[in-house]
PDB file of C-alpha atoms in Angstrom:
ATOM      1  CA  UNK A   1      13.267 -30.244 -23.023  1.00  0.00           C
ATOM      2  CA  UNK A   2      10.820 -28.849 -20.486  1.00  0.00           C
ATOM      3  CA  UNK A   3      11.503 -25.245 -19.416  1.00  0.00           C
ATOM      4  CA  UNK A   4       9.829 -22.936 -16.944  1.00  0.00           C
ATOM      5  CA  UNK A   5       9.385 -19.168 -17.173  1.00  0.00           C
ATOM      6  CA  UNK A   6      11.438 -16.988 -14.864  1.00  0.00           C
ATOM      7  CA  UNK A   7       8.997 -15.337 -12.468  1.00  0.00           C
ATOM      8  CA  UNK A   8       9.879 -11.677 -12.273  1.00  0.00           C
ATOM      9  CA  UNK A   9       7.876  -9.727  -9.770  1.00  0.00           C
ATOM     10  CA  UNK A  10       5.665  -6.952 -11.086  1.00  0.00           C
ATOM     11  CA  UNK A  11       5.264  -3.677  -9.241  1.00  0.00           C
ATOM     12  CA  UNK A  12       1.911  -2.784  -7.699  1.00  0.00           C
ATOM     13  CA  UNK A  13       1.079   0.842  -6.900  1.00  0.00           C
ATOM     14  CA  UNK A  14       0.044   1.837  -3.397  1.00  0.00           C
ATOM     15  CA  UNK A  15      -3.237   3.781  -3.347  1.00  0.00           C
ATOM     16  CA  UNK A  16      -4.684   5.962  -0.604  1.00  0.00           C
ATOM     17  CA  UNK A  17      -1.375   7.492   0.533  1.00  0.00           C
ATOM     18  CA  UNK A  18      -2.946  10.971   0.816  1.00  0.00           C
ATOM     19  CA  UNK A  19      -5.640   9.550   3.070  1.00  0.00           C
ATOM     20  CA  UNK A  20      -3.168   7.554   5.206  1.00  0.00           C
ATOM     21  CA  UNK A  21      -0.439  10.208   5.443  1.00  0.00           C
ATOM     22  CA  UNK A  22      -2.440  13.425   5.060  1.00  0.00           C
ATOM     23  CA  UNK A  23      -2.904  15.753   2.086  1.00  0.00           C
ATOM     24  CA  UNK A  24       0.451  17.448   2.756  1.00  0.00           C
ATOM     25  CA  UNK A  25       2.111  14.352   4.261  1.00  0.00           C
ATOM     26  CA  UNK A  26       1.483  15.603   7.799  1.00  0.00           C
ATOM     27  CA  UNK A  27       2.081  12.152   9.289  1.00  0.00           C
ATOM     28  CA  UNK A  28       5.492  11.895   7.566  1.00  0.00           C
ATOM     29  CA  UNK A  29       6.366  15.368   8.875  1.00  0.00           C
ATOM     30  CA  UNK A  30       5.465  14.311  12.439  1.00  0.00           C
ATOM     31  CA  UNK A  31       7.516  11.122  12.100  1.00  0.00           C
ATOM     32  CA  UNK A  32      10.508  13.148  10.825  1.00  0.00           C
ATOM     33  CA  UNK A  33      10.151  15.690  13.645  1.00  0.00           C
ATOM     34  CA  UNK A  34      10.093  12.968  16.307  1.00  0.00           C
ATOM     35  CA  UNK A  35      13.142  11.049  15.052  1.00  0.00           C
ATOM     36  CA  UNK A  36      11.718   8.370  12.737  1.00  0.00           C
ATOM     37  CA  UNK A  37      13.054   7.678   9.242  1.00  0.00           C
ATOM     38  CA  UNK A  38      12.142   5.212   6.509  1.00  0.00           C
ATOM     39  CA  UNK A  39      14.155   2.022   7.037  1.00  0.00           C
ATOM     40  CA  UNK A  40      15.837   1.369   3.705  1.00  0.00           C
ATOM     41  CA  UNK A  41      18.375   2.454   1.134  1.00  0.00           C
ATOM     42  CA  UNK A  42      18.025   6.133   0.237  1.00  0.00           C
ATOM     43  CA  UNK A  43      19.163   8.107  -2.782  1.00  0.00           C
ATOM     44  CA  UNK A  44      18.409  11.742  -3.502  1.00  0.00           C
ATOM     45  CA  UNK A  45      18.565  14.236  -6.347  1.00  0.00           C
ATOM     46  CA  UNK A  46      17.214  17.619  -7.451  1.00  0.00           C
ATOM     47  CA  UNK A  47      14.413  17.756 -10.005  1.00  0.00           C
ATOM     48  CA  UNK A  48      13.693  21.356 -11.064  1.00  0.00           C
ATOM     49  CA  UNK A  49      12.217  22.882  -7.887  1.00  0.00           C
ATOM     50  CA  UNK A  50      12.017  19.657  -5.871  1.00  0.00           C
ATOM     51  CA  UNK A  51      14.277  17.555  -3.715  1.00  0.00           C
ATOM     52  CA  UNK A  52      13.487  13.908  -4.438  1.00  0.00           C
ATOM     53  CA  UNK A  53      14.332  11.186  -1.939  1.00  0.00           C
ATOM     54  CA  UNK A  54      13.927   7.633  -3.215  1.00  0.00           C
ATOM     55  CA  UNK A  55      13.932   4.640  -0.914  1.00  0.00           C
ATOM     56  CA  UNK A  56      13.980   0.898  -1.403  1.00  0.00           C
ATOM     57  CA  UNK A  57      12.536  -0.073   1.936  1.00  0.00           C
ATOM     58  CA  UNK A  58      11.126  -2.935   3.936  1.00  0.00           C
ATOM     59  CA  UNK A  59       7.376  -3.239   3.967  1.00  0.00           C
ATOM     60  CA  UNK A  60       4.545  -5.569   4.794  1.00  0.00           C
ATOM     61  CA  UNK A  61       1.231  -6.484   3.186  1.00  0.00           C
ATOM     62  CA  UNK A  62      -1.523  -7.235   5.665  1.00  0.00           C
ATOM     63  CA  UNK A  63      -5.021  -8.448   4.700  1.00  0.00           C
ATOM     64  CA  UNK A  64      -7.918  -6.627   6.381  1.00  0.00           C
ATOM     65  CA  UNK A  65     -10.915  -8.999   6.182  1.00  0.00           C
ATOM     66  CA  UNK A  66     -12.832  -6.815   8.700  1.00  0.00           C
ATOM     67  CA  UNK A  67     -12.391  -3.678   6.548  1.00  0.00           C
ATOM     68  CA  UNK A  68     -15.918  -2.161   6.288  1.00  0.00           C
ATOM     69  CA  UNK A  69     -15.302  -0.809   2.767  1.00  0.00           C
ATOM     70  CA  UNK A  70     -13.578  -3.830   1.191  1.00  0.00           C
ATOM     71  CA  UNK A  71     -13.344  -7.209   2.918  1.00  0.00           C
ATOM     72  CA  UNK A  72     -10.566  -8.142   0.450  1.00  0.00           C
ATOM     73  CA  UNK A  73      -8.495  -5.038   1.259  1.00  0.00           C
ATOM     74  CA  UNK A  74      -4.741  -5.488   1.679  1.00  0.00           C
ATOM     75  CA  UNK A  75      -3.033  -2.725   3.661  1.00  0.00           C
ATOM     76  CA  UNK A  76       0.547  -1.680   2.860  1.00  0.00           C
ATOM     77  CA  UNK A  77       2.847  -0.910   5.788  1.00  0.00           C
ATOM     78  CA  UNK A  78       6.257   0.758   5.608  1.00  0.00           C
ATOM     79  CA  UNK A  79       8.973   0.109   8.193  1.00  0.00           C
ATOM     80  CA  UNK A  80      10.440   3.086  10.052  1.00  0.00           C
ATOM     81  CA  UNK A  81      13.488   3.065  12.291  1.00  0.00           C
ATOM     82  CA  UNK A  82      14.328   5.352  15.201  1.00  0.00           C
ATOM     83  CA  UNK A  83      17.277   7.713  14.753  1.00  0.00           C
ATOM     84  CA  UNK A  84      18.221   7.471  18.448  1.00  0.00           C
ATOM     85  CA  UNK A  85      19.135   4.211  20.173  1.00  0.00           C
ATOM     86  CA  UNK A  86      17.213   5.274  23.274  1.00  0.00           C
ATOM     87  CA  UNK A  87      13.885   5.336  21.403  1.00  0.00           C
ATOM     88  CA  UNK A  88      11.538   2.401  22.027  1.00  0.00           C
ATOM     89  CA  UNK A  89      10.368   0.612  20.027  1.00  0.00           C
ATOM     90  CA  UNK A  90      13.364   0.920  17.732  1.00  0.00           C
ATOM     91  CA  UNK A  91      11.407  -0.119  14.610  1.00  0.00           C
ATOM     92  CA  UNK A  92       7.729   0.250  13.735  1.00  0.00           C
ATOM     93  CA  UNK A  93       5.346  -0.250  10.831  1.00  0.00           C
ATOM     94  CA  UNK A  94       3.119   2.577   9.566  1.00  0.00           C
ATOM     95  CA  UNK A  95       0.202   2.038   7.185  1.00  0.00           C
ATOM     96  CA  UNK A  96       0.805   4.111   4.047  1.00  0.00           C
ATOM     97  CA  UNK A  97      -2.127   2.898   1.941  1.00  0.00           C
ATOM     98  CA  UNK A  98      -3.570  -0.150   0.214  1.00  0.00           C
ATOM     99  CA  UNK A  99      -3.100  -2.347  -2.821  1.00  0.00           C
ATOM    100  CA  UNK A 100      -5.491  -1.151  -5.534  1.00  0.00           C
ATOM    101  CA  UNK A 101      -8.842  -2.896  -5.925  1.00  0.00           C
ATOM    102  CA  UNK A 102      -7.815  -4.472  -9.235  1.00  0.00           C
ATOM    103  CA  UNK A 103      -4.452  -5.779  -7.969  1.00  0.00           C
ATOM    104  CA  UNK A 104      -3.858  -9.411  -8.810  1.00  0.00           C
ATOM    105  CA  UNK A 105      -1.883  -9.800  -5.577  1.00  0.00           C
ATOM    106  CA  UNK A 106      -4.887  -9.245  -3.319  1.00  0.00           C
ATOM    107  CA  UNK A 107      -6.238 -12.772  -3.712  1.00  0.00           C
ATOM    108  CA  UNK A 108      -2.826 -14.336  -2.942  1.00  0.00           C
ATOM    109  CA  UNK A 109      -2.113 -12.430   0.280  1.00  0.00           C
ATOM    110  CA  UNK A 110      -3.739 -14.403   3.101  1.00  0.00           C
ATOM    111  CA  UNK A 111      -1.414 -13.421   5.963  1.00  0.00           C
ATOM    112  CA  UNK A 112       1.216 -10.807   6.784  1.00  0.00           C
ATOM    113  CA  UNK A 113       3.764 -10.869   3.958  1.00  0.00           C
ATOM    114  CA  UNK A 114       7.143  -9.097   3.896  1.00  0.00           C
ATOM    115  CA  UNK A 115       7.851  -7.118   0.698  1.00  0.00           C
ATOM    116  CA  UNK A 116      10.110  -4.396  -0.703  1.00  0.00           C
ATOM    117  CA  UNK A 117       8.612  -0.964  -1.323  1.00  0.00           C
ATOM    118  CA  UNK A 118       9.946   1.712  -3.687  1.00  0.00           C
ATOM    119  CA  UNK A 119       9.059   5.136  -2.251  1.00  0.00           C
ATOM    120  CA  UNK A 120       9.420   8.632  -3.675  1.00  0.00           C
ATOM    121  CA  UNK A 121       9.308  11.484  -1.178  1.00  0.00           C
ATOM    122  CA  UNK A 122       9.356  14.894  -2.911  1.00  0.00           C
ATOM    123  CA  UNK A 123       9.722  18.250  -1.205  1.00  0.00           C
ATOM    124  CA  UNK A 124       8.974  21.314  -3.338  1.00  0.00           C
ATOM    125  CA  UNK A 125      10.239  24.894  -3.090  1.00  0.00           C
ATOM    126  CA  UNK A 126      11.066  27.197  -0.239  1.00  0.00           C
ATOM    127  CA  UNK A 127       7.566  26.929   1.239  1.00  0.00           C
ATOM    128  CA  UNK A 128       7.813  23.172   1.680  1.00  0.00           C
ATOM    129  CA  UNK A 129       5.038  21.267   0.004  1.00  0.00           C
ATOM    130  CA  UNK A 130       5.453  17.521   0.166  1.00  0.00           C
ATOM    131  CA  UNK A 131       4.328  14.662  -2.077  1.00  0.00           C
ATOM    132  CA  UNK A 132       4.786  10.950  -1.407  1.00  0.00           C
ATOM    133  CA  UNK A 133       4.085   7.907  -3.543  1.00  0.00           C
ATOM    134  CA  UNK A 134       5.029   4.261  -3.318  1.00  0.00           C
ATOM    135  CA  UNK A 135       4.823   0.961  -5.109  1.00  0.00           C
ATOM    136  CA  UNK A 136       5.303  -2.573  -3.906  1.00  0.00           C
ATOM    137  CA  UNK A 137       8.140  -4.049  -5.976  1.00  0.00           C
ATOM    138  CA  UNK A 138       8.817  -7.541  -4.623  1.00  0.00           C
ATOM    139  CA  UNK A 139       5.724  -9.583  -3.872  1.00  0.00           C
ATOM    140  CA  UNK A 140       6.204 -13.325  -3.440  1.00  0.00           C
ATOM    141  CA  UNK A 141       3.824 -14.899  -5.959  1.00  0.00           C
ATOM    142  CA  UNK A 142       3.232 -17.949  -3.729  1.00  0.00           C
ATOM    143  CA  UNK A 143       2.403 -20.286  -6.582  1.00  0.00           C
ATOM    144  CA  UNK A 144       1.755 -23.892  -5.795  1.00  0.00           C
ATOM    145  CA  UNK A 145       3.974 -26.466  -7.506  1.00  0.00           C
ATOM    146  CA  UNK A 146       1.010 -27.487  -9.646  1.00  0.00           C
ATOM    147  CA  UNK A 147       0.408 -23.862 -10.775  1.00  0.00           C
ATOM    148  CA  UNK A 148       4.081 -23.487 -11.677  1.00  0.00           C
ATOM    149  CA  UNK A 149       4.133 -26.848 -13.480  1.00  0.00           C
ATOM    150  CA  UNK A 150       1.228 -25.558 -15.570  1.00  0.00           C
ATOM    151  CA  UNK A 151       3.454 -22.789 -16.911  1.00  0.00           C
ATOM    152  CA  UNK A 152       6.040 -25.227 -18.300  1.00  0.00           C
ATOM    153  CA  UNK A 153       6.806 -25.183 -22.018  1.00  0.00           C
ATOM    154  CA  UNK A 154       8.537 -27.648 -24.305  1.00  0.00           C
ATOM    155  CA  UNK A 155      11.617 -26.216 -25.984  1.00  0.00           C
ATOM    156  CA  UNK A 156      13.305 -27.883 -28.927  1.00  0.00           C
ATOM    157  CA  UNK A 157      17.019 -27.087 -28.881  1.00  0.00           C
ATOM    158  CA  UNK A 158      17.840 -28.957 -32.079  1.00  0.00           C
TER     159      UNK A 158
END
């Protein structure tokens, strides 16, 4: 009997968040102050001296062939939603970083691709210091039928 492997997605870290958002997450602070929140499912808990907010959120991978540093760069965008109905636009995408140079996904992303992003937003102490990290958790592998056929195995059930 011919069987095929189940294709679980593998997480890919997002790099360059400090550059994109600021050393102390200044961009996230400005978004918060002006009524924008991460568009996704949020959970929170205390961890020693920090409040930790975790999100499973909508995101997008976008190739940047004109990037002067890396023509194979793939930017990672996170979707934000307005907290007031009167705000326009009501949803927007903000670049939070890039897929790492060694990511196996980079060669497969040729156009804008919707993904899920797992984010951790941590706020420390009474003098708020903020730390943010993210990883892409659901990337469509976009295998061709021939590539998937090549992964087939024969299984003897007798």
